[in-house]
PDB file of C-alpha atoms in Angstrom:
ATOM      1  CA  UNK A   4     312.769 -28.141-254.560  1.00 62.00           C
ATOM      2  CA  UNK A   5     313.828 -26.110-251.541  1.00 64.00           C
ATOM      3  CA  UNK A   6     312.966 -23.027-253.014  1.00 66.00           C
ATOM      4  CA  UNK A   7     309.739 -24.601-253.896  1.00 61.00           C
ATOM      5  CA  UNK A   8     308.706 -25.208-250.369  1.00 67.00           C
ATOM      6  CA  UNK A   9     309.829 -21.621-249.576  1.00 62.00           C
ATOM      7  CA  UNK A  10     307.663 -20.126-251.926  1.00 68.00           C
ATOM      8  CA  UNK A  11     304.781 -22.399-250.481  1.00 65.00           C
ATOM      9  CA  UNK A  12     305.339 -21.579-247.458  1.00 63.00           C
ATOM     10  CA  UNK A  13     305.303 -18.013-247.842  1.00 64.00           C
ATOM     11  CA  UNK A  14     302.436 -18.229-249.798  1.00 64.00           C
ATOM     12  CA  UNK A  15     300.576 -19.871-247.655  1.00 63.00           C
ATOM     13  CA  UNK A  16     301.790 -17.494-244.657  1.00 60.00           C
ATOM     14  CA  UNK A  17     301.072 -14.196-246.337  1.00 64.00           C
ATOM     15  CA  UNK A  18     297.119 -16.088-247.143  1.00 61.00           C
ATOM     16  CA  UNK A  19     296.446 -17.012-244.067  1.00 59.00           C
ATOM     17  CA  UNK A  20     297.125 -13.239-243.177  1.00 58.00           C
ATOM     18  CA  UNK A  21     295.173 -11.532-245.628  1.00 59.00           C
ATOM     19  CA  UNK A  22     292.320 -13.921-244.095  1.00 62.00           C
ATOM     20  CA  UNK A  23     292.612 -12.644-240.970  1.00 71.00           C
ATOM     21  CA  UNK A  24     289.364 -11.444-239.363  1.00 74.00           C
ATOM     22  CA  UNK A  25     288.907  -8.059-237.563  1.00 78.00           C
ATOM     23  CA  UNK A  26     286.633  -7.337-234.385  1.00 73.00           C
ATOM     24  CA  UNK A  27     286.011  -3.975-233.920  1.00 71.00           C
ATOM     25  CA  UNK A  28     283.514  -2.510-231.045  1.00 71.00           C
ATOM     26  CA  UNK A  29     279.990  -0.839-232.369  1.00 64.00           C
ATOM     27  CA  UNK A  30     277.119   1.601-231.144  1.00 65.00           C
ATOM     28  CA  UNK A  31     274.837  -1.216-229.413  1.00 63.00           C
ATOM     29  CA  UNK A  32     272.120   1.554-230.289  1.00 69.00           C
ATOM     30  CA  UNK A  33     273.160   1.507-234.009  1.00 68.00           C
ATOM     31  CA  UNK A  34     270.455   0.604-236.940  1.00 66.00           C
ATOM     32  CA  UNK A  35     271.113  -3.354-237.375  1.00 63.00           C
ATOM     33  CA  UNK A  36     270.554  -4.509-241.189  1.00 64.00           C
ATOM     34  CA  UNK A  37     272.195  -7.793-241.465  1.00 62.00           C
ATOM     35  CA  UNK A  38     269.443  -9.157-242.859  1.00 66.00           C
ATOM     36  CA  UNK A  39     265.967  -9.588-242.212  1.00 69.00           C
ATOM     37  CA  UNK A  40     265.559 -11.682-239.361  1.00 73.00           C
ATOM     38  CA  UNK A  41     264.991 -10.314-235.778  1.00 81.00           C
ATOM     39  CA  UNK A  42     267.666  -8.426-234.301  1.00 75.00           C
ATOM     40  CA  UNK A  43     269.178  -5.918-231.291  1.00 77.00           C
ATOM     41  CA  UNK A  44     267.078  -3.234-233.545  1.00 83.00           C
ATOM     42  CA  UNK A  45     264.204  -5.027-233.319  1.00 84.00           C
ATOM     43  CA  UNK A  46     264.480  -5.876-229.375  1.00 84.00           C
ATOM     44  CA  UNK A  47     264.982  -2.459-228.343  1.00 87.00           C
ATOM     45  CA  UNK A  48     262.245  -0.995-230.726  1.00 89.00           C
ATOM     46  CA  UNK A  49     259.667  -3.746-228.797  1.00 89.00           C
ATOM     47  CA  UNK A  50     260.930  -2.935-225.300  1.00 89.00           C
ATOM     48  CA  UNK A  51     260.806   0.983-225.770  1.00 91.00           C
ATOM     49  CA  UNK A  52     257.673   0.979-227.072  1.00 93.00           C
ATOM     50  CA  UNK A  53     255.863  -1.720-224.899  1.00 92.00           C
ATOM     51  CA  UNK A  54     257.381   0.032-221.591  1.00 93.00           C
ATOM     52  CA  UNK A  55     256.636   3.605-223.165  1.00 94.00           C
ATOM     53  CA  UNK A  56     253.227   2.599-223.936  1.00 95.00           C
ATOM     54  CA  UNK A  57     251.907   0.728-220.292  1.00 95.00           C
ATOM     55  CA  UNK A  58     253.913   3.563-218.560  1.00 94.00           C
ATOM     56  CA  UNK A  59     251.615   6.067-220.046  1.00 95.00           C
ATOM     57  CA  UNK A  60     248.448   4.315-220.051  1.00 96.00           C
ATOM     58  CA  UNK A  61     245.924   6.667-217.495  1.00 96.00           C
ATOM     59  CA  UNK A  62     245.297   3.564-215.946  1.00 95.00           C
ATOM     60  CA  UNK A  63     248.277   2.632-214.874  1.00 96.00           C
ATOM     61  CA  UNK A  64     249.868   6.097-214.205  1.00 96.00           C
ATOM     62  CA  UNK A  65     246.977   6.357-211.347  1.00 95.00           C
ATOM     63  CA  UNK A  66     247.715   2.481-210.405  1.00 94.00           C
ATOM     64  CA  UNK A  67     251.184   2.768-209.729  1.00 95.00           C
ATOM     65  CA  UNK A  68     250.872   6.685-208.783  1.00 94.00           C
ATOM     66  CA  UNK A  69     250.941   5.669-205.140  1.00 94.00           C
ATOM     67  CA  UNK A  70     251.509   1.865-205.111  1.00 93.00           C
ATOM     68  CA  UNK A  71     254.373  -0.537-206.502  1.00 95.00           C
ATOM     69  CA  UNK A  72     252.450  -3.206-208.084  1.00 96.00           C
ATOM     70  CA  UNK A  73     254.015  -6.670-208.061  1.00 95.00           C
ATOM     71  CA  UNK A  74     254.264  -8.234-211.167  1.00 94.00           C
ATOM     72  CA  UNK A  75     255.220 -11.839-212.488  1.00 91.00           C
ATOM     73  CA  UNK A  76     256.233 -11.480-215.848  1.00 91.00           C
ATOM     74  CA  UNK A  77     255.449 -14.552-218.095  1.00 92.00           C
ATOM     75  CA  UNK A  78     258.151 -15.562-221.039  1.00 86.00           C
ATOM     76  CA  UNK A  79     257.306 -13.918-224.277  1.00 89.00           C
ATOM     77  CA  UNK A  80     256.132 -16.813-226.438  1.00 92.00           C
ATOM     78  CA  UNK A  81     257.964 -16.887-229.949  1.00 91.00           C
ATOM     79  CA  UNK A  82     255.092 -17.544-232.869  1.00 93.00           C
ATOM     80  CA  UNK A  83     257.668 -16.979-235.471  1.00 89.00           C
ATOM     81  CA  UNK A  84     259.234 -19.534-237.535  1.00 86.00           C
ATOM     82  CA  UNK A  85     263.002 -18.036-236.564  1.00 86.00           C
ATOM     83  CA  UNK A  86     264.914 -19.105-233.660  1.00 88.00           C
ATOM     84  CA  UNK A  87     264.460 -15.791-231.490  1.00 86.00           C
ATOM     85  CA  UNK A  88     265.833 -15.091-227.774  1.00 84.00           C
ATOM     86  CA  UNK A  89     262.616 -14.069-226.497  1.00 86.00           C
ATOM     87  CA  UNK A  90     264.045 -13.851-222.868  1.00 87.00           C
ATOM     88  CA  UNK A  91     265.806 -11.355-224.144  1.00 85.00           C
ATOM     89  CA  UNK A  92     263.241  -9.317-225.181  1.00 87.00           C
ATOM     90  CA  UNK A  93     261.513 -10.435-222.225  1.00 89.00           C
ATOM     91  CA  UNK A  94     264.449  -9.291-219.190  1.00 90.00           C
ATOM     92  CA  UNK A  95     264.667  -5.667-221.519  1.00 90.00           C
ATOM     93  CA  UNK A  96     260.831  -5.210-220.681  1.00 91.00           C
ATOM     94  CA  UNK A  97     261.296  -6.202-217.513  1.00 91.00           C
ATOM     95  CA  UNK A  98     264.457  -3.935-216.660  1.00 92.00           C
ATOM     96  CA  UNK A  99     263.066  -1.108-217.440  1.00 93.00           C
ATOM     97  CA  UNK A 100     260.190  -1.236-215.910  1.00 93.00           C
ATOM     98  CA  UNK A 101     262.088  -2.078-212.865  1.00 93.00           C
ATOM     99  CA  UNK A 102     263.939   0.917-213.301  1.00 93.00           C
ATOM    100  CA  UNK A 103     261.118   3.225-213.865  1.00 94.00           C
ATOM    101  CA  UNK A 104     260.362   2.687-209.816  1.00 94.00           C
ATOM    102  CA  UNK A 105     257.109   1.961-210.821  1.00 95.00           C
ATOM    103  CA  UNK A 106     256.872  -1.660-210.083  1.00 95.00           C
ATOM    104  CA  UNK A 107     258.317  -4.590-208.003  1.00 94.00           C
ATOM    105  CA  UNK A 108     259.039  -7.867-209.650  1.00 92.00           C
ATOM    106  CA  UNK A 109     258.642 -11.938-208.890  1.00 90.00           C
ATOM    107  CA  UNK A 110     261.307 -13.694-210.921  1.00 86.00           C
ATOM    108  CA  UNK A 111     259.116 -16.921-211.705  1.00 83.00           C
ATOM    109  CA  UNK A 112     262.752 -18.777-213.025  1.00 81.00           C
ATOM    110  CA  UNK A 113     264.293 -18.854-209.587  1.00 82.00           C
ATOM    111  CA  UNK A 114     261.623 -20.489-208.031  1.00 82.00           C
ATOM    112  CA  UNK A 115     263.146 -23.954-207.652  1.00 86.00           C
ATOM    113  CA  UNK A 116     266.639 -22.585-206.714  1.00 90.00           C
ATOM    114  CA  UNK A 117     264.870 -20.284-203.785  1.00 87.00           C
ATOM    115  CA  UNK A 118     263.345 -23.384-202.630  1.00 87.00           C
ATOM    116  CA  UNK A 119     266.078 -25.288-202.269  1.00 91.00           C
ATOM    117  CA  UNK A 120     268.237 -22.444-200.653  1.00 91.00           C
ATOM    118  CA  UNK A 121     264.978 -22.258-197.930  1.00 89.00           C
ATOM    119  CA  UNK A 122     265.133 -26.164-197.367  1.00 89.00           C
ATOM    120  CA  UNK A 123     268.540 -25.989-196.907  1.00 92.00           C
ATOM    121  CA  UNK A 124     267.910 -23.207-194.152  1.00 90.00           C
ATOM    122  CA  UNK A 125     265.244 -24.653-192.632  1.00 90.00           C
ATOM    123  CA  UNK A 126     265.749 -28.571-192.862  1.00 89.00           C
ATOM    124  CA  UNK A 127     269.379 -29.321-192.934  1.00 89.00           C
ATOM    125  CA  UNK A 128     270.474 -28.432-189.373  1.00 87.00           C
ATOM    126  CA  UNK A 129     273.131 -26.223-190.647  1.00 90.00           C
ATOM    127  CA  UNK A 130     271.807 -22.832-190.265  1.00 90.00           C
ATOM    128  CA  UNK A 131     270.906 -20.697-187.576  1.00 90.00           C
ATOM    129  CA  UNK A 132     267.463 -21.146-186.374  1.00 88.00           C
ATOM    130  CA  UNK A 133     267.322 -17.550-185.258  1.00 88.00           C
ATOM    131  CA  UNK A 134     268.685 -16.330-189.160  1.00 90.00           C
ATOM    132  CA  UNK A 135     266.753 -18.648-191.284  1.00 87.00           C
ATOM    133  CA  UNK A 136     264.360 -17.238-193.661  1.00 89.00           C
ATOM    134  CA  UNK A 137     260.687 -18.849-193.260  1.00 86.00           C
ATOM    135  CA  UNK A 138     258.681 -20.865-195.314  1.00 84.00           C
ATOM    136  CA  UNK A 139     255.381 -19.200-196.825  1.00 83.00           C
ATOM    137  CA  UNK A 140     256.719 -15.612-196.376  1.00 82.00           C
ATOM    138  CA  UNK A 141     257.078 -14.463-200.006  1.00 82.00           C
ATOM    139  CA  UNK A 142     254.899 -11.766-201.609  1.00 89.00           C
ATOM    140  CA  UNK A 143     252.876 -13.065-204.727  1.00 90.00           C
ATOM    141  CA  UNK A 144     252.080 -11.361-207.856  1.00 92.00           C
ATOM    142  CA  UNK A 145     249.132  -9.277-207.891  1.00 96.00           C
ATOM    143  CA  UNK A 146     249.237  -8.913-211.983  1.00 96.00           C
ATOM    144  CA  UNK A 147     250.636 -10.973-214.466  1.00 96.00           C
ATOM    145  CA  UNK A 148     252.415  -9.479-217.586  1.00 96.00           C
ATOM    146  CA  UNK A 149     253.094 -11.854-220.997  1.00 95.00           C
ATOM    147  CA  UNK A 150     253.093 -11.887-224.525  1.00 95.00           C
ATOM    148  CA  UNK A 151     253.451 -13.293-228.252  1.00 94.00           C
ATOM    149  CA  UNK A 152     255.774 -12.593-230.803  1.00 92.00           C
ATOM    150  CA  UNK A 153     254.896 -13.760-233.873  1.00 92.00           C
ATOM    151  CA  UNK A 154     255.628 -13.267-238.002  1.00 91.00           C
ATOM    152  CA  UNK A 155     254.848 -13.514-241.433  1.00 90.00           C
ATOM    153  CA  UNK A 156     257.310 -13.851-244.163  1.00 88.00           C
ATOM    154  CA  UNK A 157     256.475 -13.732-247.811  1.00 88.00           C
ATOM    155  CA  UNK A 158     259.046 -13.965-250.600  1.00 86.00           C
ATOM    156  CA  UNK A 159     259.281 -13.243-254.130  1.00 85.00           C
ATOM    157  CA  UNK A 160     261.553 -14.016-256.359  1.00 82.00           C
ATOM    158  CA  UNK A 161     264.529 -12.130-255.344  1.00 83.00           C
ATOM    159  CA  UNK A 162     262.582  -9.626-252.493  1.00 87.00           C
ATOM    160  CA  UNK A 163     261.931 -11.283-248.922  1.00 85.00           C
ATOM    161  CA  UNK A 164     259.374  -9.356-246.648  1.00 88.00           C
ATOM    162  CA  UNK A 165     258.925 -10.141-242.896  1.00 88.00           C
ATOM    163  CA  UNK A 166     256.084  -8.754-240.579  1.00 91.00           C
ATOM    164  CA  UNK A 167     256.719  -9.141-236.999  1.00 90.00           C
ATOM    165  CA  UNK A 168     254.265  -8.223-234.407  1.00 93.00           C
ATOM    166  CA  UNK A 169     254.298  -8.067-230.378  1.00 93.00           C
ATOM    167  CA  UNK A 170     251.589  -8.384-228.310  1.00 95.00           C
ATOM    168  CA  UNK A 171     251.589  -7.756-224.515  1.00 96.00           C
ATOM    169  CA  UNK A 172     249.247  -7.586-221.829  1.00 97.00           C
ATOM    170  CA  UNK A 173     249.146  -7.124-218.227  1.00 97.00           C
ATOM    171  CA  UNK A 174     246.508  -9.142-216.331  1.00 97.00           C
ATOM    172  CA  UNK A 175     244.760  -8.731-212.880  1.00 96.00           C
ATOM    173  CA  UNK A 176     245.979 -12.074-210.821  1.00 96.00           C
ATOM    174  CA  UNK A 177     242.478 -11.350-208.448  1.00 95.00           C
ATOM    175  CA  UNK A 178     240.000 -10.531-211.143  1.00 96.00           C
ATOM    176  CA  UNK A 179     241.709 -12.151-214.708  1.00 96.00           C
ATOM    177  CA  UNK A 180     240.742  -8.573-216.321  1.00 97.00           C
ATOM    178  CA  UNK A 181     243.180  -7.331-218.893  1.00 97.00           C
ATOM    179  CA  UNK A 182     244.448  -4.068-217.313  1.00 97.00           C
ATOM    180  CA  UNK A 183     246.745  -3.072-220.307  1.00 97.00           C
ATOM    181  CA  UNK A 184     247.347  -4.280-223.587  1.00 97.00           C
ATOM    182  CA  UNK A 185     249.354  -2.905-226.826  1.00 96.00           C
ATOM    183  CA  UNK A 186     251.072  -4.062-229.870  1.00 95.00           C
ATOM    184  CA  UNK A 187     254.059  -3.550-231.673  1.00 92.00           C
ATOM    185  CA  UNK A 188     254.454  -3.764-235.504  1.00 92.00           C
ATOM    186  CA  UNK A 189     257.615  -4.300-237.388  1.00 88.00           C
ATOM    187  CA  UNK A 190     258.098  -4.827-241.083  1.00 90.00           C
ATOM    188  CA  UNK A 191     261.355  -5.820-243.563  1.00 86.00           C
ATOM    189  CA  UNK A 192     261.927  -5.971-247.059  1.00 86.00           C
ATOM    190  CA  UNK A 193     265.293  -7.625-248.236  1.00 84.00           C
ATOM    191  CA  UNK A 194     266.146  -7.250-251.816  1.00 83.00           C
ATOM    192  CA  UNK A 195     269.032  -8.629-253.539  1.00 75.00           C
ATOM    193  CA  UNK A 196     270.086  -6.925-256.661  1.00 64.00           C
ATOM    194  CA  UNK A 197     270.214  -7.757-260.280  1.00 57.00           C
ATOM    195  CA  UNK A 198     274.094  -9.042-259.530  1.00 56.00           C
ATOM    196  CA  UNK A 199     273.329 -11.237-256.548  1.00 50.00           C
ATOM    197  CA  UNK A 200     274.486  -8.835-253.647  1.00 48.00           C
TER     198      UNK A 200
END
């Protein structure tokens, strides 16, 4: 019986270490094909070619040729039927167009917590007079820039295809004209094989 228990035990051991996972670090750049749904592929091909593409509009090389426009940048809106991290895609745009020098940025989802910090320096009694920051001092937006993400998936029998598409435009805050606007196309065919794989 003793022996019986050994061998169990052993066995169970030496299974529980053949099941052992491995994590291993990858190229973040690297061609994703898990499957079919959106992925880190599919978020950098948007935000390259959506920054690429205003960057090198002729309008807006002569706008921002001697200016830093302001933007406000507007959450992507996800049309698709996935669950998709669209402030992802959505903080990717907007850091690299930050980083291109070209433009200045409102962050529209720290507008509560900067209002709270200037009541706090301004109504509490606890902060310098001299070093608080004023009410009804901060720059607005002169354009607005936002988007849609949206799909269509069609399957069958054994092949799954999915057709993604961005949209983005940048808007005039003053004049509501559409200074920019491009789109992004993505398509994916999954097939499983005759055996299933």
């Amino acid at each position: 019986m003793k022996q019986f228990k050994l061998i169990f035990v052993l066995a169970a051991v030496m299974g529980l270490a053949a099941c052992q996972s491995k994590v291993e670090y990858g190229d973040a750049t690297e061609v994703e094909t898990v499957n079919a749904n959106f992925g880190s592929t599919d978020l950098q091909a948007i935000a390259a070619k959506m920054v690429d593409s205003m960057m090198t509009f002729p309008p807006i090389v002569a706008m921002t040729a001697n200016n830093r426009p302001i933007l406000f940048v507007d959450s992507i809106k996800n049309k698709t039927s996935e669950h998709i991290d669209t402030e992802s895609v959505t903080d990717s745009i907007s850091n690299k167009l930050l980083r291109s020098g070209k433009f200045r940025f409102i962050d529209m989802t720290k507008v509560d917590s900067v209002r709270k910090q200037l009541d706090y320096q301004n109504n509490t009694g606890m902060v310098d007079p001299s070093t608080a920051i004023k009410f009804g001092r901060q720059i607005g937006a002169q354009y607005m820039l936002y988007g849609n993400l949206s799909s269509i998936v069609k399957q069958d029998g054994s092949t799954k295809d999915v057709y993604y598409k961005m949209t983005m435009r940048l808007m005039d805050l003053e004049t509501g004209l559409i200074e920019w606007s491009d789109e992004k196309e993505i398509r994916k065919t999954k097939s499983k094989s005759f055996l299933g794989m």
